[in-house]
Amino acid sequence: QVQLVESGGGLVQAGGSLRLSCAASGRTFSSYAMGWFRQAPGKEREFVATISWSGGLTSYADSVKGRFTISRDNAENTVYLQMSSLKPEDTAVYYCAARRGVIRTLQSDYNTWGQGTQVTVSS
């Protein structure tokens, strides 16, 4: 089983960009589909993006489509979330998650989670 550590969060102005990273331990990273989720204050955690083990398949929440890009580097055991045109409503704790098998958008389908990284977008 992999362990996940997110980084790259911070404070950014609306319209700006950030890149989140999720570093995974373990030699089987390439067999996992990876996902990014986020939780805003007072709200449920929600799906953001997911990527297949090969990187060939991706899926995005409608709210971030066209602004966020998920990618992975299996040689570096890392998955990324490039966030552009950020909005105040993107403010949340962002979590990466891993699951064996195909991509999924439900958080209940993921069994390994990182500790999260805070992203704050000011208006």
Short mmCIF file of N, CA and C in Angstrom, two decimals:
data_model
loop_
_atom_site.label_atom_id
_atom_site.label_comp_id
_atom_site.label_asym_id
_atom_site.label_seq_id
_atom_site.Cartn_x
_atom_site.Cartn_y
_atom_site.Cartn_z
N GLN A 1 0.84 -1.19 0.00
CA GLN A 1 0.00 0.00 0.00
C GLN A 1 0.88 1.25 0.00
N VAL A 2 0.45 2.27 -0.74
CA VAL A 2 1.24 3.48 -0.80
C VAL A 2 0.88 4.42 0.34
N GLN A 3 1.78 5.32 0.64
CA GLN A 3 1.53 6.44 1.54
C GLN A 3 1.67 7.71 0.72
N LEU A 4 0.83 8.70 1.04
CA LEU A 4 0.74 9.90 0.20
C LEU A 4 1.02 11.16 1.00
N VAL A 5 1.79 12.08 0.42
CA VAL A 5 2.09 13.36 1.06
C VAL A 5 1.89 14.48 0.04
N GLU A 6 0.95 15.37 0.33
CA GLU A 6 0.68 16.50 -0.56
C GLU A 6 1.56 17.69 -0.20
N SER A 7 1.80 18.53 -1.19
CA SER A 7 2.52 19.79 -0.98
C SER A 7 2.13 20.76 -2.08
N GLY A 8 2.52 22.01 -1.89
CA GLY A 8 2.30 23.01 -2.92
C GLY A 8 1.16 23.97 -2.67
N GLY A 9 0.41 23.75 -1.59
CA GLY A 9 -0.68 24.66 -1.28
C GLY A 9 -0.15 26.01 -0.82
N GLY A 10 -1.07 26.97 -0.72
CA GLY A 10 -0.68 28.30 -0.28
C GLY A 10 -1.76 29.31 -0.55
N LEU A 11 -1.37 30.57 -0.42
CA LEU A 11 -2.29 31.69 -0.64
C LEU A 11 -1.99 32.29 -2.01
N VAL A 12 -3.04 32.50 -2.80
CA VAL A 12 -2.87 33.04 -4.14
C VAL A 12 -4.05 33.97 -4.43
N GLN A 13 -3.82 34.96 -5.24
CA GLN A 13 -4.90 35.86 -5.63
C GLN A 13 -5.77 35.22 -6.71
N ALA A 14 -7.00 35.65 -6.75
CA ALA A 14 -7.92 35.18 -7.79
C ALA A 14 -7.30 35.43 -9.17
N GLY A 15 -7.43 34.42 -10.03
CA GLY A 15 -6.83 34.49 -11.35
C GLY A 15 -5.44 33.89 -11.42
N GLY A 16 -4.87 33.61 -10.27
CA GLY A 16 -3.53 33.06 -10.23
C GLY A 16 -3.49 31.56 -10.41
N SER A 17 -2.29 31.00 -10.25
CA SER A 17 -2.07 29.57 -10.47
C SER A 17 -1.30 28.97 -9.32
N LEU A 18 -1.49 27.69 -9.12
CA LEU A 18 -0.73 26.89 -8.16
C LEU A 18 -0.60 25.49 -8.73
N ARG A 19 0.48 24.81 -8.36
CA ARG A 19 0.62 23.41 -8.70
C ARG A 19 0.78 22.60 -7.42
N LEU A 20 -0.14 21.69 -7.22
CA LEU A 20 -0.06 20.78 -6.09
C LEU A 20 0.68 19.51 -6.51
N SER A 21 1.42 18.96 -5.57
CA SER A 21 2.10 17.69 -5.79
C SER A 21 1.66 16.69 -4.73
N CYS A 22 1.67 15.45 -5.11
CA CYS A 22 1.38 14.36 -4.17
C CYS A 22 2.43 13.28 -4.39
N ALA A 23 3.31 13.16 -3.42
CA ALA A 23 4.38 12.17 -3.50
C ALA A 23 3.95 10.89 -2.84
N ALA A 24 4.17 9.78 -3.52
CA ALA A 24 3.77 8.48 -3.01
C ALA A 24 4.98 7.63 -2.69
N SER A 25 4.90 6.91 -1.61
CA SER A 25 5.93 5.93 -1.27
C SER A 25 5.53 4.59 -1.84
N GLY A 26 6.48 3.68 -1.95
CA GLY A 26 6.14 2.35 -2.42
C GLY A 26 6.46 2.14 -3.89
N ARG A 27 6.72 0.90 -4.23
CA ARG A 27 7.17 0.58 -5.59
C ARG A 27 6.03 0.22 -6.51
N THR A 28 4.78 0.26 -6.01
CA THR A 28 3.64 -0.12 -6.85
C THR A 28 2.79 1.08 -7.25
N PHE A 29 3.36 2.29 -7.14
CA PHE A 29 2.60 3.50 -7.45
C PHE A 29 1.97 3.43 -8.82
N SER A 30 2.67 2.90 -9.78
CA SER A 30 2.18 2.91 -11.15
C SER A 30 0.96 2.02 -11.35
N SER A 31 0.61 1.22 -10.35
CA SER A 31 -0.57 0.37 -10.48
C SER A 31 -1.82 1.01 -9.89
N TYR A 32 -1.67 2.24 -9.37
CA TYR A 32 -2.78 2.92 -8.72
C TYR A 32 -3.37 4.02 -9.60
N ALA A 33 -4.68 4.08 -9.63
CA ALA A 33 -5.35 5.28 -10.12
C ALA A 33 -5.29 6.31 -8.99
N MET A 34 -5.16 7.57 -9.36
CA MET A 34 -5.01 8.64 -8.37
C MET A 34 -6.11 9.67 -8.53
N GLY A 35 -6.48 10.26 -7.41
CA GLY A 35 -7.51 11.29 -7.46
C GLY A 35 -7.16 12.47 -6.58
N TRP A 36 -7.73 13.60 -6.93
CA TRP A 36 -7.67 14.79 -6.09
C TRP A 36 -9.10 15.13 -5.65
N PHE A 37 -9.23 15.42 -4.37
CA PHE A 37 -10.50 15.84 -3.79
C PHE A 37 -10.24 17.11 -2.98
N ARG A 38 -11.32 17.81 -2.64
CA ARG A 38 -11.14 19.01 -1.82
C ARG A 38 -12.31 19.17 -0.87
N GLN A 39 -12.03 19.85 0.23
CA GLN A 39 -13.06 20.11 1.23
C GLN A 39 -12.97 21.56 1.66
N ALA A 40 -14.01 22.31 1.36
CA ALA A 40 -14.09 23.70 1.78
C ALA A 40 -14.69 23.77 3.17
N PRO A 41 -14.46 24.86 3.89
CA PRO A 41 -15.01 24.98 5.24
C PRO A 41 -16.53 24.83 5.24
N GLY A 42 -17.01 23.95 6.12
CA GLY A 42 -18.45 23.76 6.25
C GLY A 42 -19.09 22.95 5.15
N LYS A 43 -18.28 22.39 4.26
CA LYS A 43 -18.84 21.63 3.14
C LYS A 43 -18.31 20.20 3.13
N GLU A 44 -19.00 19.36 2.37
CA GLU A 44 -18.55 17.98 2.20
C GLU A 44 -17.32 17.94 1.30
N ARG A 45 -16.50 16.92 1.48
CA ARG A 45 -15.37 16.73 0.57
C ARG A 45 -15.93 16.36 -0.80
N GLU A 46 -15.33 16.92 -1.85
CA GLU A 46 -15.84 16.69 -3.19
C GLU A 46 -14.73 16.30 -4.15
N PHE A 47 -15.12 15.61 -5.18
CA PHE A 47 -14.21 15.17 -6.22
C PHE A 47 -13.71 16.35 -7.04
N VAL A 48 -12.43 16.31 -7.42
CA VAL A 48 -11.85 17.34 -8.28
C VAL A 48 -11.37 16.74 -9.60
N ALA A 49 -10.51 15.71 -9.53
CA ALA A 49 -9.94 15.13 -10.74
C ALA A 49 -9.39 13.76 -10.43
N THR A 50 -9.27 12.95 -11.46
CA THR A 50 -8.68 11.62 -11.31
C THR A 50 -7.91 11.26 -12.56
N ILE A 51 -6.94 10.37 -12.40
CA ILE A 51 -6.09 9.96 -13.51
C ILE A 51 -5.80 8.47 -13.39
N SER A 52 -5.78 7.79 -14.52
CA SER A 52 -5.52 6.36 -14.53
C SER A 52 -4.06 6.06 -14.24
N TRP A 53 -3.76 4.78 -14.02
CA TRP A 53 -2.40 4.40 -13.67
C TRP A 53 -1.40 4.78 -14.76
N SER A 54 -1.84 4.74 -16.01
CA SER A 54 -0.94 5.06 -17.12
C SER A 54 -0.89 6.55 -17.42
N GLY A 55 -1.86 7.29 -16.91
CA GLY A 55 -1.97 8.70 -17.25
C GLY A 55 -2.80 8.94 -18.50
N GLY A 56 -3.26 7.87 -19.13
CA GLY A 56 -3.98 8.01 -20.38
C GLY A 56 -5.43 8.40 -20.25
N LEU A 57 -6.00 8.22 -19.07
CA LEU A 57 -7.40 8.59 -18.83
C LEU A 57 -7.48 9.58 -17.68
N THR A 58 -8.26 10.62 -17.88
CA THR A 58 -8.49 11.60 -16.82
C THR A 58 -9.98 11.96 -16.79
N SER A 59 -10.40 12.48 -15.64
CA SER A 59 -11.76 12.95 -15.50
C SER A 59 -11.75 14.11 -14.52
N TYR A 60 -12.61 15.10 -14.76
CA TYR A 60 -12.63 16.30 -13.94
C TYR A 60 -14.05 16.64 -13.50
N ALA A 61 -14.14 17.28 -12.35
CA ALA A 61 -15.41 17.88 -11.94
C ALA A 61 -15.72 19.04 -12.89
N ASP A 62 -16.98 19.26 -13.13
CA ASP A 62 -17.38 20.34 -14.03
C ASP A 62 -16.86 21.70 -13.56
N SER A 63 -16.79 21.85 -12.24
CA SER A 63 -16.39 23.14 -11.67
C SER A 63 -14.94 23.50 -11.96
N VAL A 64 -14.12 22.53 -12.32
CA VAL A 64 -12.70 22.81 -12.55
C VAL A 64 -12.26 22.52 -13.98
N LYS A 65 -13.15 21.95 -14.77
CA LYS A 65 -12.81 21.56 -16.14
C LYS A 65 -12.35 22.79 -16.92
N GLY A 66 -11.23 22.62 -17.61
CA GLY A 66 -10.67 23.72 -18.38
C GLY A 66 -9.75 24.62 -17.59
N ARG A 67 -9.74 24.49 -16.27
CA ARG A 67 -8.86 25.32 -15.43
C ARG A 67 -7.81 24.47 -14.72
N PHE A 68 -8.13 23.24 -14.38
CA PHE A 68 -7.22 22.36 -13.66
C PHE A 68 -6.76 21.23 -14.58
N THR A 69 -5.54 20.78 -14.36
CA THR A 69 -5.00 19.65 -15.12
C THR A 69 -4.32 18.68 -14.16
N ILE A 70 -4.73 17.43 -14.22
CA ILE A 70 -4.09 16.39 -13.41
C ILE A 70 -3.09 15.65 -14.29
N SER A 71 -1.94 15.32 -13.71
CA SER A 71 -0.93 14.57 -14.45
C SER A 71 -0.15 13.73 -13.44
N ARG A 72 0.68 12.83 -13.95
CA ARG A 72 1.47 11.99 -13.06
C ARG A 72 2.80 11.67 -13.71
N ASP A 73 3.78 11.40 -12.87
CA ASP A 73 5.10 10.95 -13.29
C ASP A 73 5.39 9.67 -12.51
N ASN A 74 5.20 8.54 -13.14
CA ASN A 74 5.37 7.28 -12.44
C ASN A 74 6.84 7.02 -12.07
N ALA A 75 7.75 7.59 -12.81
CA ALA A 75 9.16 7.43 -12.47
C ALA A 75 9.50 8.16 -11.18
N GLU A 76 8.76 9.25 -10.90
CA GLU A 76 8.98 10.04 -9.69
C GLU A 76 7.96 9.74 -8.61
N ASN A 77 7.05 8.79 -8.86
CA ASN A 77 6.00 8.45 -7.88
C ASN A 77 5.22 9.68 -7.43
N THR A 78 4.86 10.53 -8.37
CA THR A 78 4.21 11.79 -8.02
C THR A 78 3.04 12.06 -8.96
N VAL A 79 1.98 12.58 -8.38
CA VAL A 79 0.84 13.06 -9.15
C VAL A 79 0.71 14.56 -8.90
N TYR A 80 0.31 15.29 -9.91
CA TYR A 80 0.23 16.74 -9.84
C TYR A 80 -1.18 17.23 -10.13
N LEU A 81 -1.48 18.39 -9.61
CA LEU A 81 -2.70 19.10 -9.97
C LEU A 81 -2.30 20.54 -10.29
N GLN A 82 -2.29 20.87 -11.57
CA GLN A 82 -2.01 22.23 -12.00
C GLN A 82 -3.32 23.01 -12.00
N MET A 83 -3.36 24.07 -11.21
CA MET A 83 -4.58 24.85 -11.05
C MET A 83 -4.35 26.26 -11.60
N SER A 84 -5.19 26.66 -12.52
CA SER A 84 -5.08 27.98 -13.14
C SER A 84 -6.41 28.71 -13.03
N SER A 85 -6.36 30.00 -13.29
CA SER A 85 -7.58 30.83 -13.21
C SER A 85 -8.34 30.57 -11.93
N LEU A 86 -7.61 30.57 -10.83
CA LEU A 86 -8.20 30.22 -9.54
C LEU A 86 -9.24 31.24 -9.11
N LYS A 87 -10.25 30.73 -8.43
CA LYS A 87 -11.37 31.54 -7.94
C LYS A 87 -11.45 31.40 -6.42
N PRO A 88 -12.03 32.37 -5.75
CA PRO A 88 -12.18 32.24 -4.29
C PRO A 88 -12.91 30.96 -3.89
N GLU A 89 -13.83 30.51 -4.72
CA GLU A 89 -14.55 29.28 -4.39
C GLU A 89 -13.71 28.02 -4.52
N ASP A 90 -12.49 28.15 -5.01
CA ASP A 90 -11.57 27.01 -5.03
C ASP A 90 -10.85 26.85 -3.69
N THR A 91 -11.06 27.78 -2.77
CA THR A 91 -10.45 27.69 -1.45
C THR A 91 -10.92 26.43 -0.73
N ALA A 92 -9.96 25.61 -0.31
CA ALA A 92 -10.28 24.34 0.33
C ALA A 92 -8.99 23.66 0.75
N VAL A 93 -9.15 22.60 1.53
CA VAL A 93 -8.05 21.66 1.75
C VAL A 93 -8.12 20.63 0.62
N TYR A 94 -7.01 20.46 -0.05
CA TYR A 94 -6.94 19.53 -1.18
C TYR A 94 -6.25 18.24 -0.74
N TYR A 95 -6.87 17.13 -1.07
CA TYR A 95 -6.37 15.81 -0.70
C TYR A 95 -6.10 14.99 -1.96
N CYS A 96 -5.01 14.24 -1.94
CA CYS A 96 -4.85 13.23 -2.98
C CYS A 96 -5.20 11.88 -2.39
N ALA A 97 -5.60 10.98 -3.27
CA ALA A 97 -6.05 9.66 -2.87
C ALA A 97 -5.65 8.65 -3.92
N ALA A 98 -5.54 7.40 -3.49
CA ALA A 98 -5.11 6.33 -4.39
C ALA A 98 -6.05 5.14 -4.29
N ARG A 99 -6.18 4.46 -5.40
CA ARG A 99 -6.96 3.22 -5.42
C ARG A 99 -6.38 2.31 -6.50
N ARG A 100 -6.42 1.03 -6.25
CA ARG A 100 -6.04 0.05 -7.27
C ARG A 100 -7.18 -0.05 -8.27
N GLY A 101 -6.82 -0.16 -9.54
CA GLY A 101 -7.84 -0.36 -10.53
C GLY A 101 -8.13 0.89 -11.33
N VAL A 102 -9.32 0.97 -11.87
CA VAL A 102 -9.68 2.03 -12.81
C VAL A 102 -10.02 3.32 -12.07
N ILE A 103 -10.11 4.39 -12.83
CA ILE A 103 -10.42 5.68 -12.22
C ILE A 103 -11.86 5.68 -11.71
N ARG A 104 -12.05 6.40 -10.63
CA ARG A 104 -13.37 6.57 -10.02
C ARG A 104 -13.49 8.00 -9.51
N THR A 105 -14.73 8.46 -9.39
CA THR A 105 -14.95 9.82 -8.91
C THR A 105 -15.54 9.87 -7.51
N LEU A 106 -15.90 8.73 -6.95
CA LEU A 106 -16.46 8.70 -5.60
C LEU A 106 -15.35 8.52 -4.58
N GLN A 107 -15.34 9.32 -3.53
CA GLN A 107 -14.28 9.21 -2.53
C GLN A 107 -14.33 7.87 -1.81
N SER A 108 -15.50 7.26 -1.73
CA SER A 108 -15.61 5.97 -1.06
C SER A 108 -14.89 4.86 -1.82
N ASP A 109 -14.53 5.11 -3.06
CA ASP A 109 -13.80 4.12 -3.86
C ASP A 109 -12.29 4.18 -3.62
N TYR A 110 -11.84 5.17 -2.85
CA TYR A 110 -10.41 5.34 -2.58
C TYR A 110 -10.10 4.90 -1.16
N ASN A 111 -9.02 4.16 -0.99
CA ASN A 111 -8.72 3.63 0.34
C ASN A 111 -7.44 4.17 0.95
N THR A 112 -6.74 5.02 0.22
CA THR A 112 -5.52 5.61 0.75
C THR A 112 -5.57 7.11 0.51
N TRP A 113 -5.29 7.87 1.58
CA TRP A 113 -5.44 9.33 1.52
C TRP A 113 -4.21 10.01 2.10
N GLY A 114 -3.91 11.19 1.55
CA GLY A 114 -2.90 12.03 2.15
C GLY A 114 -3.50 12.89 3.25
N GLN A 115 -2.66 13.74 3.84
CA GLN A 115 -3.10 14.56 4.96
C GLN A 115 -3.73 15.87 4.53
N GLY A 116 -3.56 16.23 3.28
CA GLY A 116 -4.17 17.43 2.74
C GLY A 116 -3.24 18.63 2.74
N THR A 117 -3.51 19.56 1.82
CA THR A 117 -2.76 20.80 1.75
C THR A 117 -3.76 21.94 1.50
N GLN A 118 -3.57 23.04 2.22
CA GLN A 118 -4.52 24.15 2.17
C GLN A 118 -4.26 25.03 0.96
N VAL A 119 -5.32 25.33 0.24
CA VAL A 119 -5.26 26.31 -0.85
C VAL A 119 -6.25 27.42 -0.51
N THR A 120 -5.77 28.65 -0.49
CA THR A 120 -6.61 29.79 -0.20
C THR A 120 -6.50 30.78 -1.36
N VAL A 121 -7.64 31.13 -1.93
CA VAL A 121 -7.67 32.06 -3.04
C VAL A 121 -8.35 33.34 -2.58
N SER A 122 -7.62 34.44 -2.61
CA SER A 122 -8.19 35.72 -2.17
C SER A 122 -8.78 36.48 -3.35
N SER A 123 -9.82 37.24 -3.03
CA SER A 123 -10.52 37.99 -4.10
C SER A 123 -9.91 39.36 -4.29
#
